[in-house]
Amino acid sequence: MDRIAVVGVGPGPGNFLLPAAREAIAGADILAGGPRHLEPYRESGKELLSLEGSLDAFLDRLEEKRNTGKVALLLSGDPCFYSLLGKLGTRFAPEEMEVVPGVSSFQVLFARLGIQWNGTETASLHGRPLDDALKYLREDRGTLFLLDRKNTGPAVAAFLKDRGFPDRPAVLAENLGYPEERILRTTLFGLAGEGQVGELALLLLGPGSLPPGSLGVLPDEWFVRAPGVPLSKAACRALVTSLLHPLDGQAVLEIGAGSGGITVELGRRTGTGTVFAVERSADALAAARKNAERAGCLPVRFVGGQAPEALASLPRCTRVVVGGHGGAVEAVIEAAWEKLLPGGRLLATANMPSTADRAWKALKSLGSRPEVLHIAPSSSAEAGGSWMLTAANPVFLVYADRNADKDGSDHEHN
């Protein structure tokens, strides 16, 4: 049985079809793909299998056709960039497919603009929540979005404007490679008021400032509080996120979310990663959820329950924060350590020296080299025509890296 040829046909009606793709198409008995991809081959004499209706049903027919001839599946752009190839991988083994790369529409856009694309964030909003756009905007680099009929350029721009993003350069590209190709150079705010919407669109946003509320850590008074539920102070939250840097793309486990102070700061920095926030108190969990929603922290998944039992179903992570332990310091840290992947870092916060000592000894017994940072922050308050310092409760931060000694050598966890 022949392998399925998964062929990138580039954007447009064939102008960017590579020689290897032409060869794969010419050698196929059956061509499969979307109607616009099959249109040029209506008179080819080949059997055509159109991708319409249920995707699973289409893949079933594709598998059946493999028994009758050589199949080539035609996909837009490059199959290795946000395409049906991922879904195909759940049905067919890699050795059952021959992937023929193609020119992606985003490559054509950057060529049209005469600029390099290396360093640009790339993401797809095709069939995805509009909120996903928040994960990819950066101050220091551009972001390219693949769009669909719902998440259009004007819709994305209006959404970001409403979320407080300052204006930044924007390029909207539609129908690249087709006669009706359009490239609109504008700004985020200008695009938000654009009425005309085309098909097959890309949106390139340039570097730009983030909303003011995205800078630093949120002030203590911003957070919704529940009676009797603690909130870590701004200085503590800033140091915790700094000691866990980098957070973007990481899987983070937080035990004892409280009001969600640290949860929110982790969620704001994790980007495409995930934060698993465990909390036993229903009141605290409600406050933490509310704060995460207000901050737009999409990567946060809340888990109600008592540690260590509540950790059983959670995946292993690269960062762990222990903010609450219910008195069972050693048991919670040991369970959290088991969830920490090699090379990851565990950090425990403590208000009492005795608790910090127990955390340090627990981490030491697990074969790590724990360190302790004691912070006693003070912040300014106006006093007459000047200012004075107001002290906050001191906090101990106890942290250790798994399988990494200070000299950089690895050691085994027994």
Short mmCIF file of C-alpha atoms in Angstrom, two decimals:
data_model
loop_
_atom_site.label_atom_id
_atom_site.label_comp_id
_atom_site.label_asym_id
_atom_site.label_seq_id
_atom_site.Cartn_x
_atom_site.Cartn_y
_atom_site.Cartn_z
CA MET A 1 0.00 0.00 0.00
CA ASP A 2 1.41 3.40 -1.03
CA ARG A 3 1.99 6.16 1.43
CA ILE A 4 -0.37 9.12 1.44
CA ALA A 5 1.31 12.15 -0.10
CA VAL A 6 0.48 15.21 2.02
CA VAL A 7 1.25 18.03 -0.37
CA GLY A 8 1.62 21.72 0.43
CA VAL A 9 0.23 23.65 -2.54
CA GLY A 10 1.13 27.12 -1.28
CA PRO A 11 -1.24 30.08 -1.42
CA GLY A 12 -3.11 31.03 -4.56
CA PRO A 13 -4.17 28.97 -7.60
CA GLY A 14 -0.76 27.44 -8.27
CA ASN A 15 1.80 30.23 -8.58
CA PHE A 16 3.70 28.97 -5.54
CA LEU A 17 3.43 25.24 -6.24
CA LEU A 18 6.91 23.75 -5.87
CA PRO A 19 8.36 21.19 -8.32
CA ALA A 20 8.24 18.41 -5.70
CA ALA A 21 4.56 19.13 -5.17
CA ARG A 22 3.84 19.05 -8.90
CA GLU A 23 5.59 15.69 -9.13
CA ALA A 24 3.59 14.24 -6.22
CA ILE A 25 0.32 15.45 -7.75
CA ALA A 26 1.21 14.10 -11.19
CA GLY A 27 2.01 10.68 -9.72
CA ALA A 28 -1.24 10.38 -7.76
CA ASP A 29 -4.34 8.51 -8.87
CA ILE A 30 -6.60 10.23 -6.35
CA LEU A 31 -6.45 13.86 -5.30
CA ALA A 32 -8.05 14.88 -2.00
CA GLY A 33 -8.49 18.31 -0.46
CA GLY A 34 -10.72 21.35 -0.21
CA PRO A 35 -12.83 22.35 -3.22
CA ARG A 36 -10.60 25.29 -4.16
CA HIS A 37 -7.52 23.06 -4.08
CA LEU A 38 -9.15 20.50 -6.37
CA GLU A 39 -10.62 23.02 -8.82
CA PRO A 40 -7.52 23.18 -11.10
CA TYR A 41 -7.66 19.39 -11.54
CA ARG A 42 -11.32 18.97 -12.54
CA GLU A 43 -10.29 17.99 -16.08
CA SER A 44 -7.20 15.98 -15.08
CA GLY A 45 -8.89 12.59 -15.30
CA LYS A 46 -7.89 11.84 -11.71
CA GLU A 47 -10.39 10.81 -9.07
CA LEU A 48 -11.20 13.74 -6.76
CA LEU A 49 -12.12 13.42 -3.10
CA SER A 50 -13.47 16.70 -1.73
CA LEU A 51 -13.03 17.67 1.92
CA GLU A 52 -16.61 18.52 2.82
CA GLY A 53 -18.77 17.75 5.84
CA SER A 54 -17.38 15.76 8.75
CA LEU A 55 -13.60 15.68 8.98
CA ASP A 56 -13.60 12.20 10.54
CA ALA A 57 -15.81 10.89 7.74
CA PHE A 58 -13.44 12.44 5.18
CA LEU A 59 -10.46 10.71 6.81
CA ASP A 60 -12.37 7.42 6.75
CA ARG A 61 -12.87 7.80 2.99
CA LEU A 62 -9.22 8.80 2.61
CA GLU A 63 -8.14 5.58 4.30
CA GLU A 64 -10.42 3.54 2.07
CA LYS A 65 -9.04 5.16 -1.08
CA ARG A 66 -5.51 4.08 -0.15
CA ASN A 67 -6.55 0.56 -1.13
CA THR A 68 -7.54 1.63 -4.65
CA GLY A 69 -4.65 3.87 -5.71
CA LYS A 70 -2.01 6.39 -4.77
CA VAL A 71 -3.52 9.31 -2.84
CA ALA A 72 -2.29 12.90 -2.65
CA LEU A 73 -3.91 15.18 -0.05
CA LEU A 74 -3.58 18.83 -1.03
CA LEU A 75 -3.25 21.36 1.80
CA SER A 76 -2.86 25.12 1.76
CA GLY A 77 0.56 26.60 2.28
CA ASP A 78 3.00 24.35 4.13
CA PRO A 79 1.54 21.20 5.75
CA CYS A 80 3.92 21.61 8.68
CA PHE A 81 2.46 24.98 9.69
CA TYR A 82 -1.02 25.00 11.30
CA SER A 83 -2.63 22.48 8.98
CA LEU A 84 -4.57 19.23 8.88
CA LEU A 85 -1.28 17.35 9.30
CA GLY A 86 -1.72 17.29 13.08
CA LYS A 87 -5.08 15.56 12.76
CA LEU A 88 -3.67 13.16 10.18
CA GLY A 89 -1.03 12.17 12.70
CA THR A 90 -3.74 10.79 14.98
CA ARG A 91 -4.96 8.45 12.22
CA PHE A 92 -1.82 7.52 10.31
CA ALA A 93 1.70 6.69 11.44
CA PRO A 94 4.52 8.94 10.15
CA GLU A 95 5.79 6.13 7.91
CA GLU A 96 2.36 6.00 6.24
CA MET A 97 2.68 9.59 5.01
CA GLU A 98 5.04 11.40 2.70
CA VAL A 99 4.94 15.11 3.53
CA VAL A 100 5.83 17.47 0.69
CA PRO A 101 6.52 20.97 2.08
CA GLY A 102 5.11 24.07 0.48
CA VAL A 103 5.32 27.84 0.60
CA SER A 104 3.27 29.26 3.46
CA SER A 105 1.08 32.32 3.02
CA PHE A 106 2.98 34.08 5.79
CA GLN A 107 6.22 33.65 3.81
CA VAL A 108 4.55 35.32 0.84
CA LEU A 109 3.38 38.19 3.04
CA PHE A 110 6.85 38.87 4.40
CA ALA A 111 8.26 38.67 0.88
CA ARG A 112 5.67 41.20 -0.31
CA LEU A 113 6.67 43.49 2.56
CA GLY A 114 10.39 42.95 1.92
CA ILE A 115 11.17 42.10 5.54
CA GLN A 116 12.48 39.10 7.46
CA TRP A 117 10.14 36.98 9.54
CA ASN A 118 12.63 35.39 11.91
CA GLY A 119 11.84 36.37 15.50
CA THR A 120 8.15 36.98 14.76
CA GLU A 121 5.60 35.21 16.96
CA THR A 122 3.24 33.09 14.86
CA ALA A 123 -0.16 31.85 15.98
CA SER A 124 -3.46 30.70 14.56
CA LEU A 125 -6.86 32.10 15.53
CA HIS A 126 -8.56 29.83 13.00
CA GLY A 127 -11.36 28.10 14.89
CA ARG A 128 -9.90 29.21 18.20
CA PRO A 129 -11.13 31.59 20.93
CA LEU A 130 -10.37 35.23 20.26
CA ASP A 131 -8.91 35.43 23.77
CA ASP A 132 -5.98 33.34 22.50
CA ALA A 133 -4.61 36.48 20.86
CA LEU A 134 -3.65 37.77 24.31
CA LYS A 135 -1.07 34.99 24.70
CA TYR A 136 1.10 36.13 21.82
CA LEU A 137 1.37 39.93 21.87
CA ARG A 138 4.87 41.15 22.73
CA GLU A 139 6.57 44.49 23.32
CA ASP A 140 9.78 43.60 21.51
CA ARG A 141 8.61 41.64 18.45
CA GLY A 142 5.83 41.36 15.93
CA THR A 143 3.04 38.78 15.95
CA LEU A 144 1.47 37.09 12.94
CA PHE A 145 -2.05 35.64 13.22
CA LEU A 146 -3.81 33.27 10.83
CA LEU A 147 -7.46 34.36 10.75
CA ASP A 148 -10.84 32.90 9.83
CA ARG A 149 -14.29 34.23 8.89
CA LYS A 150 -15.18 34.90 12.53
CA ASN A 151 -11.84 36.08 13.91
CA THR A 152 -11.25 38.67 11.21
CA GLY A 153 -8.63 41.39 11.22
CA PRO A 154 -11.08 44.11 12.36
CA ALA A 155 -12.53 41.77 15.02
CA VAL A 156 -9.08 41.00 16.46
CA ALA A 157 -8.07 44.67 16.38
CA ALA A 158 -11.28 45.82 18.09
CA PHE A 159 -10.89 43.12 20.74
CA LEU A 160 -7.32 44.15 21.56
CA LYS A 161 -8.23 47.83 21.58
CA ASP A 162 -11.06 47.14 24.03
CA ARG A 163 -8.61 45.21 26.22
CA GLY A 164 -6.49 48.34 26.59
CA PHE A 165 -3.69 47.66 24.12
CA PRO A 166 -2.12 50.90 22.83
CA ASP A 167 -1.97 51.48 19.09
CA ARG A 168 0.72 49.66 17.10
CA PRO A 169 1.52 49.06 13.40
CA ALA A 170 -0.68 46.51 11.65
CA VAL A 171 -0.78 44.82 8.25
CA LEU A 172 -3.85 42.93 7.05
CA ALA A 173 -3.30 40.58 4.09
CA GLU A 174 -6.16 38.89 2.25
CA ASN A 175 -6.25 36.35 -0.58
CA LEU A 176 -2.49 36.25 -1.03
CA GLY A 177 -1.50 34.82 -4.41
CA TYR A 178 -4.95 35.35 -5.94
CA PRO A 179 -5.94 38.13 -8.37
CA GLU A 180 -8.01 39.77 -5.60
CA GLU A 181 -5.01 39.93 -3.25
CA ARG A 182 -5.10 42.89 -0.87
CA ILE A 183 -2.49 44.12 1.59
CA LEU A 184 -3.57 46.92 3.92
CA ARG A 185 -0.91 48.77 5.88
CA THR A 186 -2.56 50.46 8.84
CA THR A 187 -2.54 50.50 12.65
CA LEU A 188 -4.34 48.48 15.30
CA PHE A 189 -6.83 51.30 15.94
CA GLY A 190 -7.28 52.00 12.24
CA LEU A 191 -8.00 48.34 11.56
CA ALA A 192 -10.53 48.20 14.41
CA GLY A 193 -12.73 50.57 12.40
CA GLU A 194 -12.27 48.78 9.09
CA GLY A 195 -15.53 47.46 7.66
CA GLN A 196 -14.39 45.44 4.63
CA VAL A 197 -13.47 41.83 5.33
CA GLY A 198 -11.87 39.46 2.82
CA GLU A 199 -11.14 35.74 2.76
CA LEU A 200 -7.94 33.82 3.57
CA ALA A 201 -6.55 36.53 5.80
CA LEU A 202 -3.40 37.10 7.84
CA LEU A 203 -2.81 39.82 10.41
CA LEU A 204 0.68 41.06 11.23
CA LEU A 205 0.97 43.27 14.31
CA GLY A 206 4.22 45.09 14.94
CA PRO A 207 5.97 45.43 18.29
CA GLY A 208 4.23 47.78 20.70
CA SER A 209 3.47 48.66 24.27
CA LEU A 210 1.31 46.40 26.39
CA PRO A 211 -1.65 47.71 28.43
CA PRO A 212 -0.51 49.68 31.49
CA GLY A 213 -1.94 47.01 33.77
CA SER A 214 0.38 44.44 32.17
CA LEU A 215 3.54 46.08 33.52
CA GLY A 216 5.14 44.82 36.71
CA VAL A 217 2.83 43.20 39.23
CA LEU A 218 -0.70 44.28 39.97
CA PRO A 219 -1.14 46.40 43.15
CA ASP A 220 -2.54 44.72 46.24
CA GLU A 221 -5.70 46.84 46.16
CA TRP A 222 -6.57 45.54 42.66
CA PHE A 223 -7.44 42.08 43.94
CA VAL A 224 -10.86 40.85 44.97
CA ARG A 225 -10.62 39.52 48.53
CA ALA A 226 -12.64 36.95 50.46
CA PRO A 227 -12.94 37.32 54.24
CA GLY A 228 -10.12 35.54 56.04
CA VAL A 229 -8.35 34.54 52.79
CA PRO A 230 -4.71 35.66 52.59
CA LEU A 231 -3.14 37.60 49.72
CA SER A 232 0.61 37.65 49.11
CA LYS A 233 2.01 41.17 48.91
CA ALA A 234 3.24 42.77 45.69
CA ALA A 235 6.94 42.51 46.61
CA CYS A 236 6.55 38.79 47.35
CA ARG A 237 4.71 38.18 44.08
CA ALA A 238 7.37 40.04 42.13
CA LEU A 239 10.20 38.00 43.64
CA VAL A 240 8.37 34.70 43.22
CA THR A 241 7.83 35.25 39.51
CA SER A 242 11.42 36.47 39.14
CA LEU A 243 12.85 33.38 40.86
CA LEU A 244 10.74 31.16 38.58
CA HIS A 245 11.79 32.96 35.38
CA PRO A 246 11.36 32.05 32.56
CA LEU A 247 7.67 31.21 32.81
CA ASP A 248 6.48 31.57 29.20
CA GLY A 249 5.37 28.19 27.91
CA GLN A 250 5.98 26.41 31.22
CA ALA A 251 3.69 24.00 33.06
CA VAL A 252 3.31 25.44 36.58
CA LEU A 253 1.77 23.84 39.65
CA GLU A 254 0.63 26.10 42.50
CA ILE A 255 -0.48 24.56 45.79
CA GLY A 256 -2.53 26.90 47.97
CA ALA A 257 -3.79 29.59 45.60
CA GLY A 258 -5.40 31.69 48.35
CA SER A 259 -6.90 34.84 46.82
CA GLY A 260 -4.98 34.20 43.62
CA GLY A 261 -2.25 36.81 44.03
CA ILE A 262 0.59 34.58 42.86
CA THR A 263 -1.80 32.65 40.60
CA VAL A 264 -2.60 35.78 38.60
CA GLU A 265 1.04 36.82 38.25
CA LEU A 266 1.96 33.31 37.08
CA GLY A 267 -0.93 33.28 34.63
CA ARG A 268 0.05 36.67 33.19
CA ARG A 269 3.54 35.38 32.43
CA THR A 270 2.96 31.78 31.38
CA GLY A 271 1.68 32.63 27.89
CA THR A 272 1.21 29.38 26.00
CA GLY A 273 1.86 27.29 29.13
CA THR A 274 -0.57 26.22 31.84
CA VAL A 275 -0.94 27.00 35.54
CA PHE A 276 -2.59 24.33 37.71
CA ALA A 277 -3.79 26.16 40.84
CA VAL A 278 -4.86 23.92 43.74
CA GLU A 279 -6.93 25.34 46.60
CA ARG A 280 -8.96 23.58 49.33
CA SER A 281 -11.13 26.53 50.45
CA ALA A 282 -14.26 27.18 48.37
CA ASP A 283 -14.22 30.90 49.32
CA ALA A 284 -10.57 31.27 48.36
CA LEU A 285 -11.13 29.37 45.11
CA ALA A 286 -14.00 31.70 44.17
CA ALA A 287 -11.86 34.79 44.84
CA ALA A 288 -8.90 33.37 42.91
CA ARG A 289 -11.12 32.50 39.93
CA LYS A 290 -12.58 36.00 39.91
CA ASN A 291 -9.14 37.61 40.00
CA ALA A 292 -7.83 35.37 37.21
CA GLU A 293 -10.85 36.22 35.04
CA ARG A 294 -10.42 39.95 35.65
CA ALA A 295 -6.75 39.73 34.71
CA GLY A 296 -7.49 37.73 31.55
CA CYS A 297 -5.37 34.80 32.77
CA LEU A 298 -6.38 32.17 30.21
CA PRO A 299 -3.68 29.59 31.06
CA VAL A 300 -4.96 29.01 34.64
CA ARG A 301 -6.80 25.79 35.48
CA PHE A 302 -8.22 25.71 39.00
CA VAL A 303 -8.40 22.48 41.00
CA GLY A 304 -10.44 22.27 44.19
CA GLY A 305 -9.08 19.95 46.83
CA GLN A 306 -6.59 19.25 49.59
CA ALA A 307 -2.92 18.60 48.85
CA PRO A 308 -1.31 16.17 48.56
CA GLU A 309 -4.37 14.10 47.54
CA ALA A 310 -5.53 16.69 44.97
CA LEU A 311 -2.23 16.40 43.07
CA ALA A 312 -2.72 12.79 41.99
CA SER A 313 -4.42 13.52 38.66
CA LEU A 314 -2.25 16.49 37.67
CA PRO A 315 0.63 16.25 35.20
CA ARG A 316 4.27 16.79 36.08
CA CYS A 317 5.40 20.40 35.79
CA THR A 318 8.55 22.46 35.31
CA ARG A 319 7.73 24.95 38.09
CA VAL A 320 6.03 24.35 41.45
CA VAL A 321 4.92 26.92 44.03
CA VAL A 322 3.88 25.79 47.51
CA GLY A 323 1.96 28.63 49.12
CA GLY A 324 -0.24 26.58 51.42
CA HIS A 325 0.19 23.25 53.12
CA GLY A 326 -2.42 22.97 55.87
CA GLY A 327 0.30 22.17 58.41
CA ALA A 328 1.54 19.16 56.45
CA VAL A 329 4.67 20.88 55.16
CA GLU A 330 6.77 17.78 54.59
CA ALA A 331 4.02 15.68 52.99
CA VAL A 332 2.98 18.45 50.60
CA ILE A 333 6.54 19.29 49.57
CA GLU A 334 7.37 15.61 49.00
CA ALA A 335 4.27 15.16 46.82
CA ALA A 336 4.99 18.40 44.97
CA TRP A 337 8.59 17.29 44.37
CA GLU A 338 7.30 14.14 42.70
CA LYS A 339 5.36 16.38 40.30
CA LEU A 340 8.47 18.41 39.45
CA LEU A 341 10.24 17.48 36.22
CA PRO A 342 14.06 17.20 36.20
CA GLY A 343 15.62 20.62 35.76
CA GLY A 344 12.55 22.34 37.25
CA ARG A 345 12.32 24.53 40.34
CA LEU A 346 10.16 24.28 43.44
CA LEU A 347 9.56 27.38 45.56
CA ALA A 348 7.77 27.46 48.92
CA THR A 349 6.60 30.60 50.69
CA ALA A 350 6.43 30.81 54.47
CA ASN A 351 5.52 33.50 56.99
CA MET A 352 7.05 31.75 60.02
CA PRO A 353 10.76 30.89 60.47
CA SER A 354 9.76 27.46 61.78
CA THR A 355 7.76 26.72 58.62
CA ALA A 356 10.62 27.92 56.42
CA ASP A 357 12.98 25.62 58.33
CA ARG A 358 10.68 22.65 57.83
CA ALA A 359 10.46 23.41 54.12
CA TRP A 360 14.25 23.72 53.87
CA LYS A 361 14.79 20.42 55.67
CA ALA A 362 12.15 18.68 53.54
CA LEU A 363 13.83 19.81 50.32
CA LYS A 364 17.25 18.89 51.71
CA SER A 365 16.02 15.38 52.53
CA LEU A 366 14.94 14.99 48.90
CA GLY A 367 18.52 15.41 47.72
CA SER A 368 18.36 19.06 46.63
CA ARG A 369 20.38 22.12 47.57
CA PRO A 370 17.69 24.47 48.95
CA GLU A 371 18.23 28.19 49.42
CA VAL A 372 16.33 30.68 51.57
CA LEU A 373 15.55 34.30 50.74
CA HIS A 374 14.13 36.47 53.53
CA ILE A 375 12.26 39.59 52.48
CA ALA A 376 10.91 42.33 54.74
CA PRO A 377 9.39 44.82 52.28
CA SER A 378 8.38 48.39 53.05
CA SER A 379 6.46 50.68 50.73
CA SER A 380 5.99 54.43 50.69
CA ALA A 381 2.94 56.29 51.91
CA GLU A 382 2.38 60.03 51.70
CA ALA A 383 2.98 61.93 54.93
CA GLY A 384 2.44 65.66 54.82
CA GLY A 385 4.54 67.03 52.01
CA SER A 386 6.81 64.00 51.95
CA TRP A 387 6.54 60.25 52.48
CA MET A 388 7.18 57.54 55.02
CA LEU A 389 7.67 53.79 54.85
CA THR A 390 5.01 51.29 55.84
CA ALA A 391 6.29 47.81 56.64
CA ALA A 392 4.65 44.57 55.53
CA ASN A 393 5.04 41.19 57.22
CA PRO A 394 8.32 39.46 56.39
CA VAL A 395 8.22 36.41 54.12
CA PHE A 396 10.62 33.52 53.59
CA LEU A 397 11.10 32.08 50.08
CA VAL A 398 12.61 28.59 50.12
CA TYR A 399 13.51 27.20 46.72
CA ALA A 400 15.46 24.37 45.12
CA ASP A 401 16.12 22.92 41.67
CA ARG A 402 15.57 19.24 40.95
CA ASN A 403 18.63 17.26 39.75
CA ALA A 404 20.83 20.33 39.54
CA ASP A 405 23.59 21.02 42.04
CA LYS A 406 25.17 24.44 42.36
CA ASP A 407 28.18 23.22 40.37
CA GLY A 408 25.85 22.21 37.53
CA SER A 409 26.26 18.46 37.96
CA ASP A 410 23.28 16.14 38.10
CA HIS A 411 22.42 13.90 41.03
CA GLU A 412 19.85 11.18 41.50
CA HIS A 413 16.75 11.52 43.65
CA ASN A 414 16.46 8.54 45.96
#
